Amino acid sequence: MDYKVITGTLVANTAIHIGTGDSNELTDALIRRDKDGRPFIPGTAIAGSIRALLTRLAPRLGKSPCIALNATEVKQDKPCNCAVCNLFGDINPTDENGSTAEASRLLIFNAYQDETTTCRSIIRDGVGIDRATGAAARASGVKFDMEIIPAGVAFKLRIELRDVSDSDEQLLAAGLSEWEEGRLRLGGRVSRGLGSFVLKDIQYKIIKLDDAAQLLAFLQDDMPWKKAQTEEGWLKKQIKDIKLMPTSSSKTKHSSRGWFLLEGTLQAEGPILTNDTLSSGISGFDHAPVLLQLNDWQNPVLTGAGLRGVIRSHAEKIARTLATIHAKDKNDFLNRCPACDPNVRDFNKNRKLPLESCDSLLGKYYIQGNDNLYKCEDTVNSLCLSCQLFGSTRLGSRLIVEDAHYKPLSQSNPTYKMLDFLAIDRFTGGGVDGAKFDALALWKPAFDFRMYLDNPVPWELGWLWLVIRDMIEGWLTVGFGSAKGFGRVRLINWKVTFGYLHQSDAPPGLEEMNLQTEKSGIYTTKTIEADNQDCFNIFQVWGCSFNKKVLEFQRPEPLKLTTDNYFDEIKTIYNDKGDAS
């Protein structure tokens, strides 16, 4: 028996929130700390993240699929014995006579901060967006804040392996290779820009325990992993021997297939106004921008949550516009409305609100909580198209919009401008008493932008492309004050990368394009640059797929809408009979 251990460093690319579920007088969500007040990443969080990744990857590596991929089978109290359960412990552990369930063969320890990096937590604010007005959804009570750890912080990773086979090591290596490529996310709010990590300095180490002297020295050492012998090239060797299988059965429909990554620069055309409570308190301005770290004025940030909200709101408008074009009358539109308002919730079963959220409607007509995933034959199809792509409380999102960090272009440091605002009295034409405020605005800044989608399908790519096209044209605004001309941004220097495990997993039409093939982890990748004019043809094909999806979409009978805060308030669109005018 040998002592085997894997070590590495987890470096945060974005801010992170490893929460406890607790709050205090300062914030709604605290980060996790040990008894000495040091932030750390629990080993259970790390194990859960890599297990979820390998559960989706294992069927593509020729392993039997875990019952976790089938919601109906998870409820059955029987061992799974798949490759992932053999490595991490059975998903349905039991000690009954004759049980074949096994404990985990991995010991994944809490990851504590690397002493070479600083870790000073800050409070970040968040707010929902009203779908009708485009302003902050104050009426819905969706204002919140949380404690986060800023980007750049590093944590030490240690995983000990106990009695693992060569097959187990290869499976684990597949997941670690994905982490090495930066496709690791931990903690809360990951789809809203937080928790992006890259695993660096991966080392596979061994201590031979062939004789009594070596074993005794090992037992007497409190930190044996520091004296273990490193096996060079272990990860590359394991990845080289991996053979990928095509998707061939319904049991593997939830397994990994590929991903879509958009990278570019968001260039502001004028001032951008965002607000952070801590920054405004320190600076003395009523509004001051969100910063990477407390008082770090050289590194402002556009939060992933804010960008995601802008993208979702704009995407919903596009979807409802297409649905309006296809609708025969108002009732037909309400039956096929592709986008709810996630901020609208109601507990009165006898009424429906305009654009009421899918979660609220499901709670009325099925049962409360996520248990309806097992009661409804296909909960995914019960959700509107917006919730299917962007997620809801009943379906996690596969779309991730990361925090956008400041990117120096023409100048090395960001430029700030001090702005004064004053409300005008509508009767006197003078200033309103007590309605004066100021703001510290960013002047024409540029930010790195990254948007990632797991397992995309053509209609989702088409929908996102319609939004991306408007971003390229400069139609989207971020921050507040858009009606005053603030916050307009343009997507420049962009590129799109597609990763897929097998040729059959590539989006339709991609293989026909003359693009260079590369490797990223265990994925094959192809990249489309902004100057590639041929890409617009394939994007148009995917856009037509989305148009067809909207045309075919119908809400389930209990979830049909009865009112809409657009057509029921704007009488010029439909006449009194409900027909299109």
Coordinates of C-alpha atoms in Angstrom, one line a residue, residues 52-507:
A52 CA -21.0 16.8 -9.9
L53 CA -18.6 17.3 -12.7
L54 CA -17.5 13.7 -12.9
T55 CA -21.1 12.4 -12.7
R56 CA -21.8 14.2 -16.0
L57 CA -18.4 13.2 -17.5
A58 CA -18.3 9.5 -16.5
P59 CA -20.8 8.2 -19.1
R60 CA -18.7 9.8 -21.8
L61 CA -15.6 8.0 -20.6
G62 CA -17.3 4.6 -21.0
K63 CA -18.5 4.4 -17.4
S64 CA -22.0 3.4 -16.3
P65 CA -24.1 6.4 -15.6
C66 CA -24.8 7.3 -12.0
I67 CA -28.4 7.1 -10.8
A68 CA -28.0 10.8 -9.8
L69 CA -28.6 11.6 -13.5
N70 CA -32.1 10.2 -13.3
A71 CA -34.3 12.0 -10.7
T72 CA -36.7 9.1 -10.3
E73 CA -34.0 6.6 -9.5
V74 CA -32.4 8.8 -6.8
K75 CA -35.5 8.3 -4.7
Q76 CA -34.9 4.5 -4.7
D77 CA -33.0 3.2 -1.6
K78 CA -30.5 1.1 -3.4
P79 CA -26.8 1.3 -4.0
C80 CA -25.5 2.7 -7.3
N81 CA -22.0 1.1 -7.6
C82 CA -21.1 3.3 -10.6
A83 CA -17.5 4.5 -11.1
V84 CA -18.2 7.9 -9.4
C85 CA -20.0 6.3 -6.4
N86 CA -17.1 3.8 -6.1
L87 CA -14.7 6.8 -5.9
F88 CA -16.7 9.3 -3.8
G89 CA -18.9 6.9 -1.8
D90 CA -22.3 5.6 -2.8
I91 CA -25.1 8.1 -3.3
N92 CA -27.5 5.9 -1.4
P93 CA -25.3 4.5 1.5
T94 CA -26.8 1.7 3.5
D95 CA -25.5 -0.9 6.0
E96 CA -28.1 -3.5 5.3
N97 CA -27.0 -7.1 5.0
G98 CA -25.7 -7.8 1.5
S99 CA -25.3 -4.2 0.6
T100 CA -22.5 -3.4 -1.9
A101 CA -22.4 0.3 -1.0
E102 CA -18.9 1.6 -0.3
A103 CA -17.4 4.6 1.5
S104 CA -15.4 7.3 -0.3
R105 CA -11.8 6.5 -1.4
L106 CA -10.9 10.2 -1.4
L107 CA -10.1 12.4 1.6
I108 CA -10.7 16.0 0.5
F109 CA -9.5 18.5 3.1
N110 CA -10.6 22.0 3.8
A111 CA -8.8 24.5 1.6
Y112 CA -7.2 27.4 3.6
Q113 CA -5.8 30.6 2.3
D114 CA -2.3 30.7 0.9
E115 CA -0.3 32.9 3.2
T116 CA 1.2 34.7 0.1
T117 CA -2.2 36.2 -0.8
T118 CA -4.4 38.6 1.2
C119 CA -8.0 37.9 2.1
R120 CA -10.0 40.9 3.1
S121 CA -13.8 40.4 2.8
I122 CA -16.2 43.1 1.6
I123 CA -19.9 43.5 1.3
R124 CA -21.6 43.5 -2.1
D125 CA -25.1 44.8 -2.9
G126 CA -27.5 43.2 -5.4
V127 CA -31.0 44.1 -6.7
G128 CA -33.5 42.5 -9.0
I129 CA -34.7 44.2 -12.3
D130 CA -38.3 45.0 -12.9
R131 CA -39.2 43.5 -16.3
A132 CA -41.7 46.2 -17.2
T133 CA -39.8 49.3 -16.3
G134 CA -36.2 48.1 -16.5
A135 CA -35.5 49.8 -13.1
A136 CA -34.7 48.2 -9.8
A137 CA -37.5 46.0 -8.6
R138 CA -38.0 47.6 -5.3
A139 CA -41.6 46.6 -5.0
S140 CA -40.7 43.0 -5.2
G141 CA -38.4 43.2 -2.2
V142 CA -35.4 41.7 -4.1
K143 CA -32.7 44.0 -2.6
F144 CA -30.0 42.0 -0.9
D145 CA -26.3 42.0 0.0
M146 CA -23.7 39.4 0.8
E147 CA -20.2 39.1 2.1
I148 CA -17.6 38.1 -0.5
I149 CA -13.9 37.4 -0.8
P150 CA -12.3 39.4 -3.7
A151 CA -10.6 37.9 -6.8
G152 CA -7.0 36.9 -6.6
V153 CA -7.1 35.0 -3.3
A154 CA -5.5 31.5 -3.4
F155 CA -6.3 28.5 -1.3
K156 CA -4.2 25.3 -0.8
L157 CA -5.9 22.1 -2.1
R158 CA -5.1 18.6 -0.8
I159 CA -6.7 15.3 -1.8
E160 CA -5.5 12.0 -0.3
L161 CA -6.3 8.8 -2.3
R162 CA -7.0 5.5 -0.5
D163 CA -6.8 2.2 -2.3
V164 CA -7.7 3.7 -5.7
S165 CA -7.5 1.8 -9.0
D166 CA -5.9 3.0 -12.2
S167 CA -9.4 3.6 -13.5
D168 CA -10.3 5.7 -10.5
E169 CA -7.2 7.9 -11.0
Q170 CA -8.0 8.4 -14.7
L171 CA -11.6 9.5 -13.8
L172 CA -10.3 11.9 -11.2
A173 CA -7.7 13.3 -13.6
A174 CA -10.4 14.1 -16.1
G175 CA -12.1 16.3 -13.6
L176 CA -8.8 17.9 -12.4
S177 CA -7.9 18.7 -16.0
E178 CA -11.1 20.7 -16.3
W179 CA -10.2 22.6 -13.2
E180 CA -6.8 23.3 -14.6
E181 CA -8.4 24.9 -17.6
G182 CA -10.4 27.3 -15.4
R183 CA -13.8 25.5 -15.6
L184 CA -14.1 25.2 -11.8
R185 CA -16.8 27.1 -9.8
L186 CA -17.3 26.9 -6.1
G187 CA -19.7 28.5 -3.6
G188 CA -22.9 30.4 -4.1
R189 CA -24.1 32.8 -6.9
V190 CA -21.8 31.1 -9.5
S191 CA -24.2 31.8 -12.4
R192 CA -24.1 35.4 -11.3
G193 CA -20.4 35.8 -11.7
L194 CA -19.0 34.5 -8.4
G195 CA -16.8 31.5 -7.6
S196 CA -14.7 31.1 -10.7
F197 CA -11.4 29.3 -10.0
V198 CA -8.4 27.9 -11.8
L199 CA -6.4 25.0 -10.3
K200 CA -2.7 25.6 -10.6
D201 CA 0.5 23.7 -9.6
I202 CA -1.1 20.3 -9.6
Q203 CA 1.2 17.7 -8.1
Y204 CA 0.7 13.9 -7.7
K205 CA 2.8 12.6 -4.9
I206 CA 3.6 9.1 -3.6
I207 CA 5.3 7.7 -0.5
K208 CA 6.2 4.1 -0.7
L209 CA 5.2 2.1 2.4
D210 CA 7.0 -1.1 1.6
D211 CA 8.8 -1.7 4.9
A212 CA 8.3 -1.0 8.6
A213 CA 10.8 1.9 8.7
Q214 CA 9.1 3.8 6.0
L215 CA 5.7 3.1 7.5
L216 CA 6.8 4.3 10.9
A217 CA 8.3 7.5 9.5
F218 CA 5.1 8.2 7.7
L219 CA 3.0 7.7 10.8
Q220 CA 5.2 10.0 12.8
D221 CA 5.1 12.8 10.3
D222 CA 2.3 15.3 10.8
M223 CA 2.7 16.6 7.2
P224 CA 3.7 13.6 5.1
W225 CA 2.6 15.2 1.8
K226 CA 5.5 17.7 2.0
K227 CA 8.0 14.9 1.9
A228 CA 6.2 12.7 -0.7
Q229 CA 7.9 12.1 -4.1
T230 CA 6.3 14.0 -7.0
E231 CA 5.5 11.9 -10.1
E232 CA 6.1 14.2 -13.0
G233 CA 3.6 14.4 -15.9
W234 CA 1.0 12.4 -14.1
L235 CA -2.0 14.5 -15.2
K236 CA -0.9 14.6 -18.9
K237 CA -0.3 10.9 -19.0
Q238 CA -3.8 10.2 -17.6
I239 CA -5.5 12.5 -20.0
K240 CA -3.6 11.1 -22.9
D241 CA -5.1 7.6 -22.3
I242 CA -8.7 8.8 -22.0
K243 CA -11.1 7.5 -24.7
L244 CA -14.3 9.4 -25.2
M245 CA -17.6 7.8 -26.1
P246 CA -20.5 9.3 -28.2
T247 CA -23.8 10.0 -26.6
S248 CA -26.0 7.1 -27.5
S249 CA -28.8 6.6 -25.0
S250 CA -31.4 8.4 -23.1
K251 CA -29.7 7.6 -19.8
T252 CA -26.8 9.8 -20.8
K253 CA -28.9 12.8 -22.0
H254 CA -27.9 14.8 -18.9
S255 CA -24.2 14.0 -19.3
S256 CA -21.6 16.5 -20.5
R257 CA -21.6 17.2 -24.2
G258 CA -19.9 20.5 -24.7
W259 CA -19.8 24.2 -23.8
F260 CA -19.9 27.7 -25.3
L261 CA -17.6 30.5 -24.2
L262 CA -17.9 34.2 -25.2
E263 CA -14.9 36.4 -24.4
G264 CA -14.5 40.1 -25.3
T265 CA -14.3 43.6 -24.1
L266 CA -17.1 45.8 -22.9
Q267 CA -16.2 49.3 -24.0
A268 CA -18.3 52.1 -22.5
E269 CA -19.2 55.0 -24.8
G270 CA -19.6 57.5 -22.0
P271 CA -20.0 57.6 -18.2
I272 CA -21.0 54.5 -16.3
L273 CA -22.8 54.8 -12.9
T274 CA -22.8 51.9 -10.5
N275 CA -23.1 52.0 -6.8
D276 CA -21.4 50.3 -3.9
T277 CA -22.4 51.1 -0.3
L278 CA -18.9 50.7 1.1
S279 CA -17.2 52.7 -1.7
S280 CA -19.7 55.5 -1.4
G281 CA -19.3 55.6 2.4
I282 CA -15.5 55.8 2.1
S283 CA -15.4 58.3 -0.7
G284 CA -18.2 60.6 0.6
F285 CA -20.2 60.4 -2.6
D286 CA -23.8 59.4 -2.7
H287 CA -22.9 56.9 -5.4
A288 CA -19.5 55.3 -6.1
P289 CA -18.5 52.3 -8.2
V290 CA -18.0 48.7 -7.2
L291 CA -14.4 47.9 -6.6
L292 CA -12.4 44.7 -6.8
Q293 CA -11.2 45.2 -3.2
L294 CA -12.0 47.7 -0.6
N295 CA -10.6 51.2 -1.5
D296 CA -8.8 49.8 -4.6
W297 CA -9.8 52.6 -7.0
Q298 CA -7.5 51.2 -9.8
N299 CA -9.7 48.2 -10.3
P300 CA -13.5 48.9 -10.6
V301 CA -15.8 45.9 -11.4
L302 CA -19.0 45.3 -13.3
T303 CA -20.7 42.6 -11.3
G304 CA -21.7 39.4 -13.0
A305 CA -25.1 39.6 -11.3
G306 CA -25.7 43.0 -12.8
L307 CA -24.6 42.0 -16.3
R308 CA -26.6 38.8 -16.2
G309 CA -29.7 40.8 -15.2
V310 CA -29.2 43.1 -18.1
I311 CA -28.7 40.2 -20.5
R312 CA -31.7 38.3 -19.3
S313 CA -34.0 41.3 -19.3
H314 CA -33.0 42.1 -22.9
A315 CA -33.3 38.4 -24.0
E316 CA -36.8 38.3 -22.5
K317 CA -37.8 41.4 -24.5
I318 CA -36.6 39.7 -27.7
A319 CA -38.5 36.5 -26.9
R320 CA -41.7 38.3 -26.1
T321 CA -41.4 40.4 -29.3
L322 CA -41.2 37.2 -31.4
A323 CA -44.1 35.7 -29.5
T324 CA -46.1 38.8 -30.2
I325 CA -45.4 38.5 -34.0
H326 CA -46.6 34.9 -34.0
A327 CA -49.6 35.4 -31.7
K328 CA -53.0 35.4 -33.3
D329 CA -54.5 37.5 -30.5
K330 CA -53.9 38.5 -26.9
N331 CA -55.0 35.1 -25.5
D332 CA -52.8 33.3 -27.9
F333 CA -49.8 35.4 -26.7
L334 CA -50.6 34.6 -23.0
N335 CA -50.7 30.9 -23.8
R336 CA -47.3 31.0 -25.5
C337 CA -45.5 33.8 -23.6
P338 CA -41.9 32.6 -23.5
A339 CA -40.6 34.7 -20.6
C340 CA -42.0 35.2 -17.1
D341 CA -40.9 37.8 -14.6
P342 CA -38.9 36.0 -11.9
N343 CA -39.5 38.8 -9.4
V344 CA -43.3 38.4 -9.4
R345 CA -44.5 35.9 -6.8
D346 CA -47.9 35.4 -5.3
F347 CA -49.4 33.0 -2.7
N348 CA -53.1 33.5 -3.6
K349 CA -54.0 30.4 -5.7
N350 CA -57.2 32.0 -7.0
R351 CA -55.4 34.8 -8.9
K352 CA -52.6 35.2 -11.4
L353 CA -50.4 38.3 -11.6
P354 CA -49.0 39.8 -14.9
L355 CA -46.0 37.7 -16.1
E356 CA -46.1 35.8 -12.8
S357 CA -43.0 33.7 -12.3
C358 CA -42.9 30.0 -13.1
D359 CA -41.8 29.2 -9.6
S360 CA -44.8 31.0 -8.2
L361 CA -47.2 29.2 -10.6
L362 CA -45.7 25.8 -9.9
G363 CA -46.0 26.4 -6.2
K364 CA -49.7 27.0 -6.6
Y365 CA -50.6 24.1 -8.9
Y366 CA -48.1 21.5 -7.8
I367 CA -46.4 21.2 -4.4
Q368 CA -44.1 23.6 -2.6
G369 CA -40.3 23.2 -2.9
N370 CA -38.2 21.2 -5.3
D371 CA -40.1 17.9 -4.6
N372 CA -42.3 18.7 -7.6
L373 CA -39.3 17.7 -9.7
Y374 CA -40.4 14.1 -9.0
K375 CA -44.1 14.8 -9.1
C376 CA -44.2 16.5 -12.5
E377 CA -43.4 14.3 -15.5
D378 CA -41.1 16.9 -17.0
T379 CA -40.6 20.0 -14.9
V380 CA -38.2 21.5 -17.4
N381 CA -40.9 21.7 -20.0
S382 CA -43.2 23.3 -17.4
L383 CA -40.9 26.3 -17.2
C384 CA -40.9 29.2 -19.7
L385 CA -38.0 29.4 -22.1
S386 CA -36.3 32.1 -20.0
C387 CA -36.3 30.0 -16.9
Q388 CA -35.0 27.0 -19.0
L389 CA -32.0 29.0 -20.1
F390 CA -31.4 31.4 -17.3
G391 CA -32.6 29.2 -14.5
S392 CA -35.1 29.5 -11.6
T393 CA -35.3 28.3 -8.0
R394 CA -36.4 24.9 -9.4
L395 CA -33.8 24.6 -12.2
G396 CA -30.2 25.6 -11.9
S397 CA -28.8 27.8 -14.7
R398 CA -26.3 26.5 -17.1
L399 CA -25.5 30.0 -18.2
I400 CA -22.7 31.8 -16.3
V401 CA -21.9 35.5 -16.6
E402 CA -18.7 36.3 -14.7
D403 CA -17.7 39.5 -13.0
A404 CA -16.1 41.9 -15.5
H405 CA -12.9 43.4 -14.3
Y406 CA -11.4 46.7 -15.4
K407 CA -9.2 46.4 -18.5
P408 CA -6.8 49.2 -19.4
L409 CA -6.9 50.1 -23.1
S410 CA -5.9 53.7 -24.0
Q411 CA -5.0 54.6 -20.4
S412 CA -3.5 52.6 -17.6
N413 CA -5.7 53.9 -14.8
P414 CA -9.5 54.4 -14.8
T415 CA -10.8 57.9 -15.2
Y416 CA -13.4 59.2 -12.7
K417 CA -15.7 62.1 -13.1
M418 CA -17.7 63.8 -10.4
L419 CA -21.3 64.4 -11.3
D420 CA -24.0 66.4 -9.5
F421 CA -27.7 65.7 -9.9
L422 CA -30.8 67.7 -8.9
A423 CA -34.5 66.9 -9.3
I424 CA -36.6 69.7 -10.9
D425 CA -39.8 70.9 -9.3
R426 CA -42.5 70.4 -12.0
F427 CA -44.4 73.5 -10.8
T428 CA -41.7 76.1 -10.1
G429 CA -39.0 74.8 -12.5
G430 CA -36.5 75.2 -9.7
G431 CA -34.6 72.6 -7.7
V432 CA -36.5 70.3 -5.3
D433 CA -35.4 70.6 -1.7
G434 CA -33.5 67.6 -0.5
A435 CA -33.4 66.0 -4.0
K436 CA -29.7 66.8 -4.7
F437 CA -27.1 64.1 -4.9
D438 CA -23.7 63.4 -6.5
A439 CA -22.0 60.4 -8.0
L440 CA -18.5 59.3 -8.9
A441 CA -18.8 58.0 -12.5
L442 CA -16.3 56.0 -14.6
W443 CA -15.5 57.7 -17.9
K444 CA -15.4 55.4 -20.9
P445 CA -13.9 52.4 -19.1
A446 CA -13.4 49.0 -20.6
F447 CA -14.0 45.7 -18.9
D448 CA -13.1 42.1 -19.6
F449 CA -16.3 40.1 -20.4
R450 CA -16.9 36.3 -20.2
M451 CA -20.1 34.4 -20.6
Y452 CA -20.2 30.6 -20.4
L453 CA -23.0 28.1 -21.3
D454 CA -22.8 24.4 -20.5
N455 CA -24.4 21.9 -22.9
P456 CA -25.8 24.4 -25.3
V457 CA -28.5 23.5 -27.9
P458 CA -29.1 25.4 -31.2
W459 CA -32.1 27.5 -30.0
E460 CA -30.2 28.6 -26.9
L461 CA -27.2 29.7 -29.0
G462 CA -29.5 31.5 -31.4
W463 CA -31.2 33.4 -28.6
L464 CA -27.8 34.4 -27.0
W465 CA -26.6 35.5 -30.4
L466 CA -29.5 37.9 -30.8
V467 CA -28.4 39.4 -27.5
I468 CA -24.7 39.4 -28.4
R469 CA -25.5 41.1 -31.7
D470 CA -27.2 43.9 -29.9
M471 CA -24.3 44.2 -27.5
I472 CA -21.9 44.5 -30.5
E473 CA -24.2 47.3 -31.9
G474 CA -24.1 49.0 -28.5
W475 CA -27.8 48.7 -27.6
L476 CA -27.4 47.5 -24.0
T477 CA -26.8 49.7 -21.0
V478 CA -25.4 48.7 -17.6
G479 CA -25.6 50.5 -14.2
F480 CA -28.2 53.2 -13.6
G481 CA -29.1 56.4 -15.4
S482 CA -29.7 54.8 -18.8
A483 CA -32.5 57.3 -19.5
K484 CA -29.9 60.1 -18.9
G485 CA -27.5 58.6 -21.4
F486 CA -25.3 56.7 -19.0
G487 CA -24.1 53.1 -19.1
R488 CA -24.2 52.4 -22.8
V489 CA -21.6 49.8 -23.7
R490 CA -20.4 48.0 -26.8
L491 CA -18.9 44.5 -27.1
I492 CA -15.6 44.7 -29.0
N493 CA -12.7 42.3 -29.7
W494 CA -14.9 39.3 -29.1
K495 CA -14.4 35.7 -29.8
V496 CA -16.5 32.6 -29.4
T497 CA -15.0 29.2 -28.4
F498 CA -17.0 25.9 -28.7
G499 CA -15.8 22.9 -26.7
Y500 CA -17.2 19.4 -27.4
L501 CA -16.2 15.9 -26.3
H502 CA -17.1 14.1 -29.6
Q503 CA -17.7 15.2 -33.1
S504 CA -21.4 14.3 -32.7
D505 CA -21.6 16.8 -29.8
A506 CA -20.6 19.8 -31.9
P507 CA -23.4 22.4 -32.7

